[in-house]
XYZ file of C-alpha atoms in Angstrom:
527
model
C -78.541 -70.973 -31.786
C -75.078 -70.374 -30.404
C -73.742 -69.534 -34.035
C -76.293 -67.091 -34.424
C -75.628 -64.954 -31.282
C -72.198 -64.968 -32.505
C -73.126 -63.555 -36.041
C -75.315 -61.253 -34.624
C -72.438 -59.839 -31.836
C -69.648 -59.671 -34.886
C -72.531 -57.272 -36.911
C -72.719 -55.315 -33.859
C -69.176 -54.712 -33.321
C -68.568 -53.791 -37.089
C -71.284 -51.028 -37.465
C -69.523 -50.065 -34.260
C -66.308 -49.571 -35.582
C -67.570 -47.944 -38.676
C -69.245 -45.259 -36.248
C -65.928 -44.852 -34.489
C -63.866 -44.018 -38.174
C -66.413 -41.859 -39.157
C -66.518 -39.561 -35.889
C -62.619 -39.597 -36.199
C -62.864 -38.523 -39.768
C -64.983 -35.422 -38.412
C -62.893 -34.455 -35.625
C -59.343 -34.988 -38.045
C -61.315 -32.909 -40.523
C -62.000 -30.098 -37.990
C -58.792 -30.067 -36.594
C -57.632 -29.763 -39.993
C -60.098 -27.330 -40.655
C -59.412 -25.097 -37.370
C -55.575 -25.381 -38.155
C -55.947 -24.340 -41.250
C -57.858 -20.915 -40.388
C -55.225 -20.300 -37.707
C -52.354 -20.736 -40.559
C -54.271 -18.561 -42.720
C -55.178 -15.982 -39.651
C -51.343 -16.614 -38.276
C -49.681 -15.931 -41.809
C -52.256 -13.211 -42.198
C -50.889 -11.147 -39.087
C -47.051 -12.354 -39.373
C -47.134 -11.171 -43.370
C -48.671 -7.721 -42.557
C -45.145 -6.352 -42.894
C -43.384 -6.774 -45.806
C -39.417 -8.228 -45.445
C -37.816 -5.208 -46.155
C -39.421 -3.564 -43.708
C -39.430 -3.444 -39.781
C -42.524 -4.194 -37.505
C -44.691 -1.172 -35.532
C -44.271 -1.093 -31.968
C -40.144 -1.291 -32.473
C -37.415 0.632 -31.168
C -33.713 0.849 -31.440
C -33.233 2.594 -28.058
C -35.439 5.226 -27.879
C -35.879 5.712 -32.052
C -39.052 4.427 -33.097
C -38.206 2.895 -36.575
C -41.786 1.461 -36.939
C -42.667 1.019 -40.447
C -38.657 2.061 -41.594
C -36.344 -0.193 -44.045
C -32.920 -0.588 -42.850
C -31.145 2.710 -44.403
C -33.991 4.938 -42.778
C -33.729 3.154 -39.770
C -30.322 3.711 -39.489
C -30.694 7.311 -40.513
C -33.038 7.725 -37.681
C -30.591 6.267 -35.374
C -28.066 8.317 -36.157
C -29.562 10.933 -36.322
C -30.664 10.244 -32.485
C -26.983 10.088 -31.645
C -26.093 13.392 -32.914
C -28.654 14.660 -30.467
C -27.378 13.038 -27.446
C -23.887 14.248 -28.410
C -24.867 17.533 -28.187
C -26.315 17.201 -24.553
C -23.567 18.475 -21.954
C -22.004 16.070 -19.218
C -20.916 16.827 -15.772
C -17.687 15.063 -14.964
C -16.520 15.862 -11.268
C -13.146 15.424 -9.202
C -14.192 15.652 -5.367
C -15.793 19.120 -5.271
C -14.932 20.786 -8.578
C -16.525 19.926 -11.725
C -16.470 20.931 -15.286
C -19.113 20.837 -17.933
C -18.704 18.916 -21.849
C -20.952 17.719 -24.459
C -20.851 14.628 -25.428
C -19.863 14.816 -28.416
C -16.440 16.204 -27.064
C -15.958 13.275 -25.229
C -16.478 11.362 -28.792
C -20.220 9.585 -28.109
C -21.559 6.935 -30.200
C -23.553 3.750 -30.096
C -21.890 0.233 -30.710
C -22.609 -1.495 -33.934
C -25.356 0.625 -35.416
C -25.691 -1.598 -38.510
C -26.347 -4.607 -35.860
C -28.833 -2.923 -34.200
C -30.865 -2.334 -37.151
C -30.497 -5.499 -38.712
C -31.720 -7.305 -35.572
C -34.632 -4.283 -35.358
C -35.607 -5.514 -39.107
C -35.136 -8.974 -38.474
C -37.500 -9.048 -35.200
C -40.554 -11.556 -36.146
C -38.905 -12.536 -39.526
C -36.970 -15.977 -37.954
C -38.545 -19.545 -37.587
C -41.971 -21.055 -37.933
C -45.225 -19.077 -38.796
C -46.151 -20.198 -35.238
C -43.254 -19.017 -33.663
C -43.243 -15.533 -35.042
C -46.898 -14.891 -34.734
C -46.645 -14.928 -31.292
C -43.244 -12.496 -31.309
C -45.391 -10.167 -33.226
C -48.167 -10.759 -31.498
C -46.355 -9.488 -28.425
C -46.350 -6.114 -30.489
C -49.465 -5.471 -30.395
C -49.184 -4.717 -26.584
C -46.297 -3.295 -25.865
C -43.377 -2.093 -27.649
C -39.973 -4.168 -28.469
C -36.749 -2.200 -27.828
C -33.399 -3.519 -29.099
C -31.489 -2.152 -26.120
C -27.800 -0.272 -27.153
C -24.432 -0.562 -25.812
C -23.113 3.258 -25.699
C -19.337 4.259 -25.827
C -16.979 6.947 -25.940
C -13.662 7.711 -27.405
C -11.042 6.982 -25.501
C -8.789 9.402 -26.909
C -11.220 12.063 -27.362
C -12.065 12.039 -23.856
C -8.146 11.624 -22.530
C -8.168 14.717 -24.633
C -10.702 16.580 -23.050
C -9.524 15.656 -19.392
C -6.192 17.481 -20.144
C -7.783 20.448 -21.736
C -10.599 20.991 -19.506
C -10.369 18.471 -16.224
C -6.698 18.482 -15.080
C -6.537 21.845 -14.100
C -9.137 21.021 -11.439
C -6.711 18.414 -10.076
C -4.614 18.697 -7.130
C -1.725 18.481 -7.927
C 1.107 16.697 -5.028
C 3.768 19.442 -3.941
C 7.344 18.174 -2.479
C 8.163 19.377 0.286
C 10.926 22.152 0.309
C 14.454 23.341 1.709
C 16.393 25.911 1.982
C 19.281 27.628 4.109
C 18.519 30.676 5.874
C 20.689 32.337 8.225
C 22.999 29.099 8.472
C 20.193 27.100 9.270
C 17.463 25.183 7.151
C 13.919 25.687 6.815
C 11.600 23.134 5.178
C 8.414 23.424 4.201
C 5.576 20.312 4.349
C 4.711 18.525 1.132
C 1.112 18.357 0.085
C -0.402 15.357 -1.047
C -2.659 15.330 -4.719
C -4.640 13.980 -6.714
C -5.164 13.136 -10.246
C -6.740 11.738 -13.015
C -7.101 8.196 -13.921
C -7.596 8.586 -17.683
C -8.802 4.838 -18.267
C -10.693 4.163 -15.089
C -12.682 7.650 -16.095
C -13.429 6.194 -18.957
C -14.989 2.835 -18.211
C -16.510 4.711 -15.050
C -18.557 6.735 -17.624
C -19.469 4.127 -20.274
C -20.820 2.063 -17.269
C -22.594 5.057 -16.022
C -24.206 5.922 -19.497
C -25.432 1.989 -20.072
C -26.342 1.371 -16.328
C -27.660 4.824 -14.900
C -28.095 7.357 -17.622
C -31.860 8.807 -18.162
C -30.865 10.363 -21.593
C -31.298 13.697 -20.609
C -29.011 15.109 -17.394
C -25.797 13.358 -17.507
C -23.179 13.476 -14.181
C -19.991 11.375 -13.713
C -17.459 11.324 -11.183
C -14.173 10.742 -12.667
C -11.959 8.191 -11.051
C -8.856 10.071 -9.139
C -6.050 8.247 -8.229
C -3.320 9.600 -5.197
C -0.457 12.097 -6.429
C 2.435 11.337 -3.814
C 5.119 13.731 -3.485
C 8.498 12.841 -4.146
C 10.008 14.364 -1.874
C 8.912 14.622 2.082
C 9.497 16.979 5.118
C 10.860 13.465 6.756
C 12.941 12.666 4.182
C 15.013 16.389 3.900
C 14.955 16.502 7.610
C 17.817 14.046 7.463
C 19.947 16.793 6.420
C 21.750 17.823 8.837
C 25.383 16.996 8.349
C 28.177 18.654 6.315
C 29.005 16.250 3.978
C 32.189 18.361 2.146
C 32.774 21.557 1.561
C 35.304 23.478 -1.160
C 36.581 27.269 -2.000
C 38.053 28.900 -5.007
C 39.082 32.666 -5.521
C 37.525 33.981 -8.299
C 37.654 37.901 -7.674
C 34.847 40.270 -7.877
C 33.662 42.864 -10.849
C 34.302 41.654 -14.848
C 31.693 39.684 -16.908
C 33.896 36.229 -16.132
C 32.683 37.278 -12.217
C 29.237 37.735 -13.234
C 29.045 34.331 -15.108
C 30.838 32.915 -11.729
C 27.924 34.532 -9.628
C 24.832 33.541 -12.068
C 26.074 29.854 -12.833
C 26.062 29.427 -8.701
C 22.767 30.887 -8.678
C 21.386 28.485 -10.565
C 23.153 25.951 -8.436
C 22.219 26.651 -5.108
C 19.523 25.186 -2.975
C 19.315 22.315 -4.924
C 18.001 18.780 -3.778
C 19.537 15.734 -5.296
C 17.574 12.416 -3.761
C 19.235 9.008 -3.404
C 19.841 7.164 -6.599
C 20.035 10.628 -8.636
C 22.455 12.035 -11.208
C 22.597 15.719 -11.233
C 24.294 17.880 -14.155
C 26.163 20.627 -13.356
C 25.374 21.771 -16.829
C 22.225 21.351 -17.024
C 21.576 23.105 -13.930
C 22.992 26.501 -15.536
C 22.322 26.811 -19.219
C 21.395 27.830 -21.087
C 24.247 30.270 -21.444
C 22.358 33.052 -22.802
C 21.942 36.896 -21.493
C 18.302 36.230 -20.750
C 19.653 33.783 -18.233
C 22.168 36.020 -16.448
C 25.284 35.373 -18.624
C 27.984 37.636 -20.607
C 30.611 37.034 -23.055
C 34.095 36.008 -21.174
C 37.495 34.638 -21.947
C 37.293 30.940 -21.918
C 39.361 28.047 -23.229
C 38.913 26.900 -26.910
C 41.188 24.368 -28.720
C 43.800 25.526 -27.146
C 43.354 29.579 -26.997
C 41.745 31.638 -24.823
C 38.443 32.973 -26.433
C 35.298 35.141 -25.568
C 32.308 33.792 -24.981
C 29.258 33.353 -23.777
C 29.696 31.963 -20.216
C 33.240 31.880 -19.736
C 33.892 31.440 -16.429
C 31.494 28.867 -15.582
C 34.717 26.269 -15.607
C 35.399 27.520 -12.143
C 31.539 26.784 -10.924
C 31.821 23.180 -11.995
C 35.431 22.389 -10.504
C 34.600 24.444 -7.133
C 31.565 21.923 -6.861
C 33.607 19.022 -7.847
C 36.001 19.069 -4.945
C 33.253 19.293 -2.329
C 31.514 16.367 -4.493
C 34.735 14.430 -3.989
C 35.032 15.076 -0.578
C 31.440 14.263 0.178
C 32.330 11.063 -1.319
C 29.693 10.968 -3.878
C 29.564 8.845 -7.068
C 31.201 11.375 -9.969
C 29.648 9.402 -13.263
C 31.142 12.299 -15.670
C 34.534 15.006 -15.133
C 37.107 15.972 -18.057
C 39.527 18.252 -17.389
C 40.071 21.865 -18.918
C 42.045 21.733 -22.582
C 44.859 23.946 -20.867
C 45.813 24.261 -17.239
C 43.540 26.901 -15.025
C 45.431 28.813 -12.017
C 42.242 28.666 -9.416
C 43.310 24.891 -8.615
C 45.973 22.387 -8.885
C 46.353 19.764 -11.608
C 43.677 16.838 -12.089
C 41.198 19.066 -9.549
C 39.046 20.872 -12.206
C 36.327 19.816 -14.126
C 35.582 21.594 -17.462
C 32.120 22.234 -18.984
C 32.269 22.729 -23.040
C 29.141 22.308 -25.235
C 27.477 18.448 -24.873
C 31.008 16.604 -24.491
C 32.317 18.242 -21.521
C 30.204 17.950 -18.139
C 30.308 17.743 -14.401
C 28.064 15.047 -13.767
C 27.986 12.983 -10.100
C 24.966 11.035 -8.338
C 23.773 10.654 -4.798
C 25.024 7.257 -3.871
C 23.812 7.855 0.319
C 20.492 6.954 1.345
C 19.270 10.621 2.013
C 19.145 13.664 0.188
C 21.601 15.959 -0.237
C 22.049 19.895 -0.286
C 23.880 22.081 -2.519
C 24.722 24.923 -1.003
C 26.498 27.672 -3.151
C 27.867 31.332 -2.335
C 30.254 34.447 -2.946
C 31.625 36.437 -0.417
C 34.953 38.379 -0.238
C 35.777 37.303 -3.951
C 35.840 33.457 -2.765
C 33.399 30.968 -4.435
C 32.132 28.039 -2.365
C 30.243 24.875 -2.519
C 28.846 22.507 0.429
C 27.139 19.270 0.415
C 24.929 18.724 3.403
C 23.625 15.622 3.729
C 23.307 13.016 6.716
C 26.819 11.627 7.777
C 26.905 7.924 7.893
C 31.093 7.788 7.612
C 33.381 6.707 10.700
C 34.088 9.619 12.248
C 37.766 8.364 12.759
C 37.962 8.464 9.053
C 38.952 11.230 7.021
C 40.267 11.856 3.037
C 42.188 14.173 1.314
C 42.888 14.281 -2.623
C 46.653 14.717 -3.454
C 47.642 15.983 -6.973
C 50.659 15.339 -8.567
C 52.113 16.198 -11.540
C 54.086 12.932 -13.845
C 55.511 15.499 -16.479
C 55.719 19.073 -18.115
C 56.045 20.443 -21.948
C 57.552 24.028 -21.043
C 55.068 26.418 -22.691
C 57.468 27.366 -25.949
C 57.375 30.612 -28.294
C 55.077 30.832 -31.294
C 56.890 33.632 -33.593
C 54.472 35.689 -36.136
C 55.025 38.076 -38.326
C 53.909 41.662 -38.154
C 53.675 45.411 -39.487
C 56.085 46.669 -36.964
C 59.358 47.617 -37.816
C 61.960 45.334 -38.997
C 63.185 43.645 -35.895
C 60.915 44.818 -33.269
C 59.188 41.888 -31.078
C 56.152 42.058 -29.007
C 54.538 39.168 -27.298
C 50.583 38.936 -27.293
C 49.116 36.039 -24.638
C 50.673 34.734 -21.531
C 51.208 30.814 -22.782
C 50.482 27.928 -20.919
C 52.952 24.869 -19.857
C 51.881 21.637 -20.467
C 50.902 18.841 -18.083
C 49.516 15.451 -17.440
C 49.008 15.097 -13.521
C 47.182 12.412 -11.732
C 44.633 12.892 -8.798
C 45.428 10.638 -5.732
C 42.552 9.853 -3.003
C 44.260 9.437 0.294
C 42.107 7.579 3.062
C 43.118 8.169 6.921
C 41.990 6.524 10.065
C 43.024 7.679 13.364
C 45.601 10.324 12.144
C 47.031 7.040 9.813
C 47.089 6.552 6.008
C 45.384 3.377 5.215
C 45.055 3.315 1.809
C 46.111 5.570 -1.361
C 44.128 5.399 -4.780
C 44.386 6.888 -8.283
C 41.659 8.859 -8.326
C 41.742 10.135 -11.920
C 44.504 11.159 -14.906
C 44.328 14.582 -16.560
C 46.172 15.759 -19.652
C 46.787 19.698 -20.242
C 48.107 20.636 -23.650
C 50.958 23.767 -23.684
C 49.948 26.343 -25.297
C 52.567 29.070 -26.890
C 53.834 32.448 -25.584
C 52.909 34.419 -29.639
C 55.551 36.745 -30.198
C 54.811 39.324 -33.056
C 58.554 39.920 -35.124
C 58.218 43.022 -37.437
C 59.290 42.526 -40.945
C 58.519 46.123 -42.168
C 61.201 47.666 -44.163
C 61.649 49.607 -47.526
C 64.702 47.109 -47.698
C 63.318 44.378 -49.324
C 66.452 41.989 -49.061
C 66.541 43.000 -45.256
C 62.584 42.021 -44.992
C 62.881 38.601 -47.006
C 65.712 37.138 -44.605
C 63.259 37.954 -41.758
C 60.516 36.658 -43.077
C 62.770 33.352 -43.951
C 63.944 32.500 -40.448
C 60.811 33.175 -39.120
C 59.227 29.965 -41.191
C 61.788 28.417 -39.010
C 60.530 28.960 -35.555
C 64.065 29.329 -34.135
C 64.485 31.920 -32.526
C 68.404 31.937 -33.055
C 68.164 31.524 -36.238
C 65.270 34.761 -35.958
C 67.717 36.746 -34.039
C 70.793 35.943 -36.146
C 68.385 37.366 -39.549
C 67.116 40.544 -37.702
C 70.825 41.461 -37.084
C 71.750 40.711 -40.439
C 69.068 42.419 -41.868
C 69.572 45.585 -40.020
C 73.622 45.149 -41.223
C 72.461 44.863 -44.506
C 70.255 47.711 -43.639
C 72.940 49.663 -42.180
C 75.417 48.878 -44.973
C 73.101 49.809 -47.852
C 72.691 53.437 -45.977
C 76.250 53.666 -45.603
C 76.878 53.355 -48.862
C 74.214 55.257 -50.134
C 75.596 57.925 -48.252
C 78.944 57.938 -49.243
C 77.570 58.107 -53.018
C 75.268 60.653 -52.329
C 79.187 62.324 -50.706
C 80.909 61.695 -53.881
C 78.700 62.899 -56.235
C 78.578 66.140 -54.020
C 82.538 66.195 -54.208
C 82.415 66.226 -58.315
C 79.955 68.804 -58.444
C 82.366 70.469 -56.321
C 85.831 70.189 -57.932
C 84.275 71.022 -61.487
C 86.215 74.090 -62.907
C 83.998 77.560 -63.320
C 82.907 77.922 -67.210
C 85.100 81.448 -68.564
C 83.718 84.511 -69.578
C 82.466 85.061 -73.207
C 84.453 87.599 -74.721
């Protein structure tokens, strides 16, 4: 009995599990089912568009490339940017502001090409699963592959010079001058001005972050212009720092070049730590710029030209330089020795090798002050006075040897024996500049300053040589090859002996022939 409730439970629990594998088989074979119309529905939507080709319901930006292979997308694209660069831009400094397209300011989208491929690649990466459900997105709204815009940073440094900077405000220093024997100064103004690479990013942010694609406005980024030079800072001068005086006459083009190089001289401001060029302050030498032709020294001679004169400008300032004490980086002295100041106290200006050159070595500015009156040229320095007052300086020339200025003979179409001299000559020098410091009334110390070298330069002294004696004229000629004038001398008196003799004796033959003629007997009458 006991078996056979056993047999009959075992039965049982077999049809059971037979029921159980077939309703499994049905549900595996609907899922299977179901999954498969979904594949077929998925692929269905996900292979509407063909590879090649982009989904609807995409944008690059604001470009619609539904339906568009890559080249016409990108077509469409760029054919988008040209429009926005010709839409104008507003860029502002403070108040002002000045309108540009931008295309001017060079325009353009980042990585086209990238764009597009990711616009044609939207949907088209992973599982069927996965990229139904991007496309499916599609079908209610649109997908936009968002742009990174830029400009060209040189374009648009460009176009702030051109059309920007002049709407800048730009710093003024303040200013000096001496009126009346006293100074006036005038307040600086602070600027500003562009910052050419801070405009630039301040623009690309505002076109990715703010622009609406139509109106465009930027303020550009302005950064402080300080003056150089302050109403504080020139209101240290006060104090006269040195002070020199040359005569130089009045009337003459060598006066006028005098008068226009200390034009260009005067009132200027040399700040701390600068080298000023005396040079450079007054060319160039030209009659637009106040000059005339005037003698001047050239290897050795004294030439015309253009600017002579302004020798006397550059040494006049160089002995109140000195005796301000400033830092003299640059002085040569004149080829030849000049008569408006002693030995080793000039300071020549020839071409680009010859300059007076010194630099501010105080803390303050300095003033040049530069005038003519009564025929006498003089320079000041004004500056603040720091220096003991119990101290003073004086600069002490001497002169360590001389080359006497000699005789240069020539010849010429005077007469035989007739001497002229043309140009005054110059005696040669080498001197040496001594700085002599004094406290109290006492010498405490004595420096060489600098050493100057002045080359002599000949008295020319024109010997004639013109004679129909030819003898007479060749002994000349000889002794002048000599330059001696003794031996010169001793041929123009033998010459004109030789002269004198050969007249003499022509004379007394032109006498005897006379006295033949004379004593020849009368011819007799014919019969």
């Amino acid at each position: 009995m006991q078996k056979t409730t056993q047999d009959r439970k075992r039965k049982m629990n077999a049809k059971e599990k037979q029921r159980l594998l077939v309703v499994a088989g049905i549900i595996v074979f609907s899922i299977l089912i179901v999954f498969g119309i979904l594949y077929f529905v998925f692929r269905s939507r996900v292979m509407s568009t063909a590879d090649n080709e982009i989904y609807n319901n995409v944008y690059v930006e604001t470009v619609d490339v539904s339906g568009m292979k890559k080249a016409e997308a990108k077509k469409a694209v760029e054919a988008k940017i040209k429009k926005y660069q010709e839409q104008s831009i507003s860029l502002h400094i403070e108040e002002e502001n000045v309108q540009v397209t931008l295309g001017e300011i060079g325009f353009a989208i980042k990585d086209v090409d990238g764009l597009v491929e990711k616009a044609l690649n939207y949907g088209k990466d992973g599982s069927i699963w996965s990229r139904y459900f991007e496309v499916k997105k599609l079908d209610k709204g649109k997908e936009v592959i968002y742009a990174i815009y830029e400009i060209d940073s040189e374009k648009a440094k460009a176009v702030f010079e051109e059309k920007a900077q002049p709407l800048e405000k730009v710093a003024a220093n303040a200013t000096i001058t001496r009126e009346n024997s006293a100074f006036v100064i005038t307040d600086e103004v602070q600027g500003k001005t562009i910052d050419a690479e801070a405009s630039v990013k301040a623009i690309e942010t505002y076109l990715n972050k703010k622009w609406n694609k139509k109106e465009a406005s930027v303020d550009l980024v302005s950064v402080s212009d300080v003056p150089d030079v302050t109403r504080e800072q020139l209101e240290t001068i006060q104090d006269t720092l040195g002070t020199f005086t040359t005569y130089c006459g009045s009337g003459g083009g060598r006066v006028q070049n005098i008068e226009s190089g200390t034009a260009h001289i005067n009132g200027a401001v040399v700040m701390p730590g600068e080298e000023y060029s005396a040079n450079a302050a007054m060319e160039p030498y030209t009659t637009e710029n106040g000059f005339t032709e005037a003698g001047s020294y050239e290897n050795g001679k004294v030439v015309q030209s253009m600017g002579g004169g302004i020798c006397q400008v550059s040494t006049t300032l160089y002995n109140a330089v000195i005796l301000a004490e400033l830092e003299v980086t640059q002085r040569q002295p004149h080829s030849m020795l000049v008569d408006y100041v002693k030995p080793s106290m000039d300071a020549a200006i020839a071409g680009d090798y010859k300059d007076l050159k010194f630099k501010n070595n105080t803390e303050t500015p300095i003033y040049i002050e530069g005038y003519i009156s009564g025929g006498n040229l003089t320079f000041t320095i004004y500056g603040k006075e720091t220096r003991n007052a119990n101290r003073s300086i004086e600069f002490v020339s001497e002169t360590l040897s001389t080359t006497p200025a000699g005789k240069k003979f020539v010849e010429s179409g005077d007469s035989l024996g007739m001497m002229t001299k043309s140009g005054s000559g110059h005696t040669g020098k080498t001197a040496r500049l001594w700085k002599v410091v004094y406290e109290n009334g006492q010498e405490v110390s004595r420096d060489i300053f600098n050493n100057s070298t002045y080359s002599a330069s000949p008295v020319t002294v024109n010997v004639g040589t013109a004679s129909d004696n030819a003898e007479a004229s060749a002994l000349v000629k000889a002794a002048i090859a000599t330059q001696d004038e003794g031996q010169i001398n001793n041929a123009i008196a033998e010459a004109k002996a030789k002269i004198e003799e050969a007249a003499k004796k022509a004379e007394e033959e032109a006498q005897n022939a006379q006295n033949a003629q004379n004593a020849t007997p009368p011819e007799a009458p014919a019969e």
